[in-house]
Amino acid sequence: MSDYMKIKSQNAIIGYGKHGKLLFDTSSRLGQEMEYVYSGEDARRGKSLNFLSGTDKLIIASPPKTHEYYVQKAINYNNKISIYLEKPFNLSQKTLNLIKAAKVVVMSGLWNRSSKMCEELKKCSEKFSYISILHTHDWQIKSPCLHEGIGERLLIHFIDLVTYTTKSIVNPDSIGGVINQNTCSVWFYLLPKNIYCNIHLSYKEAYHS
């Protein structure tokens, strides 16, 4: 497949790594084929983003640190565009204000809401005063090569899982934690229920609750 290719419709994808290819294939199976594919190689070559002016639906599956840049560019090119943003949803208040002012739809996929874990948490969330989630990926322990930003991508699923099942919001004044390539942890209080939550992901060591 070429770095920059035309298919059938006014849809586009930015980022064609592992997740980009998965989203590309899934979109095709759902009848939403991509007209434009803008790859990492295109970005390194400084290829123009002017295709965004004619794009109706955009998938952003680029590295996490580039998410905000591409969201801003997409809206500046076309304020009628709809955007699917691969995790993490790491946008500044400035960009959120831009999205709100342009009335652009920006969405992300949070698949843990349909998991068995979610159903179990729903049943007993009223009893919680403290929530601890310890999570290890066996496949990542076996593989020394860590995907860039994988901690942020996974962490957002668990934060969403907790807030969704407890019907709470994260107190922004209470957030703490460390995110790096080997481990990822964050702790925070949930409002209005005053629930303390700790989430720890590990790729090198096994943790047990």
CSV table of C-alpha atoms in Angstrom, one decimal:
chain,number,residue,atom,x,y,z
A,1,MET,CA,0.0,0.0,0.0
A,2,SER,CA,1.3,3.4,-0.9
A,3,ASP,CA,2.0,6.1,1.8
A,4,TYR,CA,-0.7,8.3,0.4
A,5,MET,CA,-3.5,6.6,-1.5
A,6,LYS,CA,-7.0,7.4,-2.8
A,7,ILE,CA,-9.8,4.9,-2.4
A,8,LYS,CA,-13.5,5.7,-2.7
A,9,SER,CA,-14.9,8.3,-0.3
A,10,GLN,CA,-14.3,11.5,1.7
A,11,ASN,CA,-12.8,9.7,4.7
A,12,ALA,CA,-9.2,9.9,5.8
A,13,ILE,CA,-6.8,8.3,8.3
A,14,ILE,CA,-3.7,9.9,9.8
A,15,GLY,CA,-1.2,7.3,11.1
A,16,TYR,CA,-0.7,3.9,9.5
A,17,GLY,CA,1.1,2.0,12.2
A,18,LYS,CA,-0.3,-1.1,14.0
A,19,HIS,CA,-3.4,0.7,15.3
A,20,GLY,CA,-3.8,2.7,12.2
A,21,LYS,CA,-3.9,-0.5,10.0
A,22,LEU,CA,-6.4,-2.1,12.4
A,23,LEU,CA,-8.7,0.9,12.2
A,24,PHE,CA,-8.3,1.1,8.5
A,25,ASP,CA,-9.3,-2.5,8.0
A,26,THR,CA,-12.2,-2.2,10.5
A,27,SER,CA,-13.5,0.9,8.7
A,28,SER,CA,-13.3,-0.9,5.4
A,29,ARG,CA,-15.3,-3.9,6.7
A,30,LEU,CA,-18.0,-1.4,8.0
A,31,GLY,CA,-18.2,0.2,4.6
A,32,GLN,CA,-16.4,3.4,5.6
A,33,GLU,CA,-13.3,3.1,3.4
A,34,MET,CA,-10.5,5.6,3.6
A,35,GLU,CA,-9.9,8.0,0.7
A,36,TYR,CA,-6.7,9.2,2.1
A,37,VAL,CA,-4.0,7.5,4.1
A,38,TYR,CA,-1.4,9.9,5.7
A,39,SER,CA,1.4,7.8,7.1
A,40,GLY,CA,4.3,8.5,9.4
A,41,GLU,CA,6.5,8.7,6.3
A,42,ASP,CA,4.3,11.4,4.9
A,43,ALA,CA,4.7,13.4,8.1
A,44,ARG,CA,8.5,13.0,8.0
A,45,ARG,CA,8.5,14.2,4.4
A,46,GLY,CA,6.4,17.3,5.4
A,47,LYS,CA,3.6,16.3,3.0
A,48,SER,CA,0.7,18.7,2.9
A,49,LEU,CA,-2.4,18.2,5.0
A,50,ASN,CA,-4.7,20.1,2.5
A,51,PHE,CA,-6.6,16.9,1.9
A,52,LEU,CA,-8.4,17.7,5.2
A,53,SER,CA,-10.3,20.5,3.6
A,54,GLY,CA,-12.3,17.9,1.7
A,55,THR,CA,-12.5,15.2,4.4
A,56,ASP,CA,-15.9,14.4,6.1
A,57,LYS,CA,-14.6,11.8,8.6
A,58,LEU,CA,-11.1,11.6,10.0
A,59,ILE,CA,-9.4,8.9,12.1
A,60,ILE,CA,-6.3,10.1,14.0
A,61,ALA,CA,-4.1,7.1,14.9
A,62,SER,CA,-0.8,8.8,15.0
A,63,PRO,CA,1.6,8.8,18.0
A,64,PRO,CA,0.0,10.3,21.2
A,65,LYS,CA,2.2,13.4,21.3
A,66,THR,CA,0.9,14.4,17.8
A,67,HIS,CA,-2.8,14.0,18.6
A,68,GLU,CA,-3.4,17.7,19.5
A,69,TYR,CA,-1.5,19.0,16.5
A,70,TYR,CA,-3.6,17.0,14.1
A,71,VAL,CA,-6.9,17.8,15.8
A,72,GLN,CA,-6.1,21.5,15.6
A,73,LYS,CA,-5.0,21.2,11.9
A,74,ALA,CA,-8.2,19.2,11.0
A,75,ILE,CA,-10.5,21.8,12.5
A,76,ASN,CA,-8.5,24.7,10.9
A,77,TYR,CA,-8.8,23.1,7.5
A,78,ASN,CA,-12.5,22.1,7.9
A,79,ASN,CA,-14.8,23.0,10.7
A,80,LYS,CA,-17.4,20.5,9.5
A,81,ILE,CA,-15.2,17.5,10.0
A,82,SER,CA,-16.0,14.6,12.4
A,83,ILE,CA,-13.0,13.1,14.2
A,84,TYR,CA,-12.3,9.7,15.7
A,85,LEU,CA,-9.2,10.1,18.0
A,86,GLU,CA,-7.3,7.0,19.0
A,87,LYS,CA,-6.4,7.0,22.7
A,88,PRO,CA,-5.1,8.9,24.6
A,89,PHE,CA,-7.6,11.8,24.4
A,90,ASN,CA,-4.7,14.1,25.5
A,91,LEU,CA,-6.0,17.5,24.4
A,92,SER,CA,-5.4,20.9,26.1
A,93,GLN,CA,-8.1,23.2,27.3
A,94,LYS,CA,-7.2,25.5,24.3
A,95,THR,CA,-8.0,22.7,21.9
A,96,LEU,CA,-11.2,21.7,23.7
A,97,ASN,CA,-12.3,25.3,23.4
A,98,LEU,CA,-11.5,25.2,19.7
A,99,ILE,CA,-13.6,22.0,19.3
A,100,LYS,CA,-16.5,23.5,21.3
A,101,ALA,CA,-16.4,26.8,19.3
A,102,ALA,CA,-16.4,24.9,15.9
A,103,LYS,CA,-19.1,22.4,17.1
A,104,VAL,CA,-16.9,19.6,15.8
A,105,VAL,CA,-17.6,16.0,16.9
A,106,VAL,CA,-14.5,14.4,18.4
A,107,MET,CA,-14.9,10.9,19.7
A,108,SER,CA,-12.8,8.0,21.0
A,109,GLY,CA,-13.4,4.3,21.6
A,110,LEU,CA,-13.7,3.0,25.2
A,111,TRP,CA,-14.2,-0.7,24.9
A,112,ASN,CA,-14.0,-1.6,28.6
A,113,ARG,CA,-17.5,-0.3,29.0
A,114,SER,CA,-18.7,-3.6,27.4
A,115,SER,CA,-16.5,-5.8,29.4
A,116,LYS,CA,-17.4,-8.3,32.2
A,117,MET,CA,-15.3,-6.2,34.6
A,118,CYS,CA,-17.5,-3.2,33.9
A,119,GLU,CA,-20.7,-5.2,34.7
A,120,GLU,CA,-19.2,-6.5,38.0
A,121,LEU,CA,-18.2,-3.0,39.0
A,122,LYS,CA,-21.6,-1.6,38.3
A,123,LYS,CA,-23.2,-4.2,40.7
A,124,CYS,CA,-21.1,-3.1,43.7
A,125,SER,CA,-19.9,0.4,43.0
A,126,GLU,CA,-22.1,1.9,45.7
A,127,LYS,CA,-20.1,0.1,48.3
A,128,PHE,CA,-16.6,1.4,47.2
A,129,SER,CA,-14.6,3.9,49.2
A,130,TYR,CA,-11.3,2.7,47.7
A,131,ILE,CA,-10.7,1.2,44.2
A,132,SER,CA,-7.4,-0.3,43.2
A,133,ILE,CA,-6.7,-1.8,39.7
A,134,LEU,CA,-3.5,-3.6,39.2
A,135,HIS,CA,-2.9,-4.8,35.6
A,136,THR,CA,-0.1,-6.7,33.8
A,137,HIS,CA,0.3,-7.5,30.1
A,138,ASP,CA,1.9,-10.9,29.7
A,139,TRP,CA,2.5,-10.3,26.0
A,140,GLN,CA,4.4,-7.1,26.9
A,141,ILE,CA,6.6,-8.9,29.4
A,142,LYS,CA,7.7,-11.2,26.6
A,143,SER,CA,8.4,-8.4,24.2
A,144,PRO,CA,11.2,-5.9,25.1
A,145,CYS,CA,9.9,-3.4,22.5
A,146,LEU,CA,7.3,-1.2,24.0
A,147,HIS,CA,4.9,0.7,21.8
A,148,GLU,CA,5.3,4.5,22.2
A,149,GLY,CA,2.6,5.9,24.4
A,150,ILE,CA,1.0,2.5,25.3
A,151,GLY,CA,0.7,3.4,28.9
A,152,GLU,CA,-1.5,6.4,28.2
A,153,ARG,CA,-3.5,4.4,25.7
A,154,LEU,CA,-4.4,1.7,28.3
A,155,LEU,CA,-4.7,3.9,31.3
A,156,ILE,CA,-7.5,5.9,29.8
A,157,HIS,CA,-9.6,2.7,29.5
A,158,PHE,CA,-9.3,2.1,33.2
A,159,ILE,CA,-10.0,5.7,34.3
A,160,ASP,CA,-13.1,5.6,32.1
A,161,LEU,CA,-14.1,2.3,33.5
A,162,VAL,CA,-14.0,3.6,37.1
A,163,THR,CA,-15.8,6.9,36.3
A,164,TYR,CA,-18.4,5.3,34.2
A,165,THR,CA,-19.3,2.6,36.7
A,166,THR,CA,-19.3,4.9,39.7
A,167,LYS,CA,-21.0,7.8,37.9
A,168,SER,CA,-18.4,10.1,39.3
A,169,ILE,CA,-15.9,12.6,37.9
A,170,VAL,CA,-12.2,12.9,38.7
A,171,ASN,CA,-11.2,15.7,41.0
A,172,PRO,CA,-8.6,17.6,39.0
A,173,ASP,CA,-6.9,18.9,42.2
A,174,SER,CA,-6.2,15.3,43.4
A,175,ILE,CA,-4.5,13.7,40.4
A,176,GLY,CA,-1.0,12.3,40.8
A,177,GLY,CA,1.1,9.6,39.2
A,178,VAL,CA,3.9,8.5,36.9
A,179,ILE,CA,3.7,7.6,33.3
A,180,ASN,CA,6.7,6.1,31.5
A,181,GLN,CA,7.6,3.3,29.1
A,182,ASN,CA,7.8,0.5,31.7
A,183,THR,CA,5.2,1.4,34.3
A,184,CYS,CA,2.2,3.6,34.4
A,185,SER,CA,0.3,4.6,37.6
A,186,VAL,CA,-2.1,7.3,38.6
A,187,TRP,CA,-4.2,8.0,41.7
A,188,PHE,CA,-7.1,10.4,42.2
A,189,TYR,CA,-10.2,11.2,44.1
A,190,LEU,CA,-13.7,10.9,42.5
A,191,LEU,CA,-16.4,13.4,43.1
A,192,PRO,CA,-19.0,13.7,44.4
A,193,LYS,CA,-18.6,10.3,46.2
A,194,ASN,CA,-15.1,10.9,47.7
A,195,ILE,CA,-13.8,7.6,46.4
A,196,TYR,CA,-10.0,7.2,46.3
A,197,CYS,CA,-8.8,5.3,43.2
A,198,ASN,CA,-5.3,3.9,42.3
A,199,ILE,CA,-4.6,2.4,38.9
A,200,HIS,CA,-1.2,0.7,38.2
A,201,LEU,CA,-0.2,-0.9,34.9
A,202,SER,CA,3.0,-2.9,34.5
A,203,TYR,CA,4.9,-4.3,31.6
A,204,LYS,CA,7.9,-5.7,33.3
A,205,GLU,CA,6.7,-7.2,36.6
A,206,ALA,CA,3.6,-9.0,37.7
A,207,TYR,CA,1.3,-7.3,40.3
A,208,HIS,CA,-1.4,-9.0,42.2
A,209,SER,CA,-4.4,-7.6,44.0
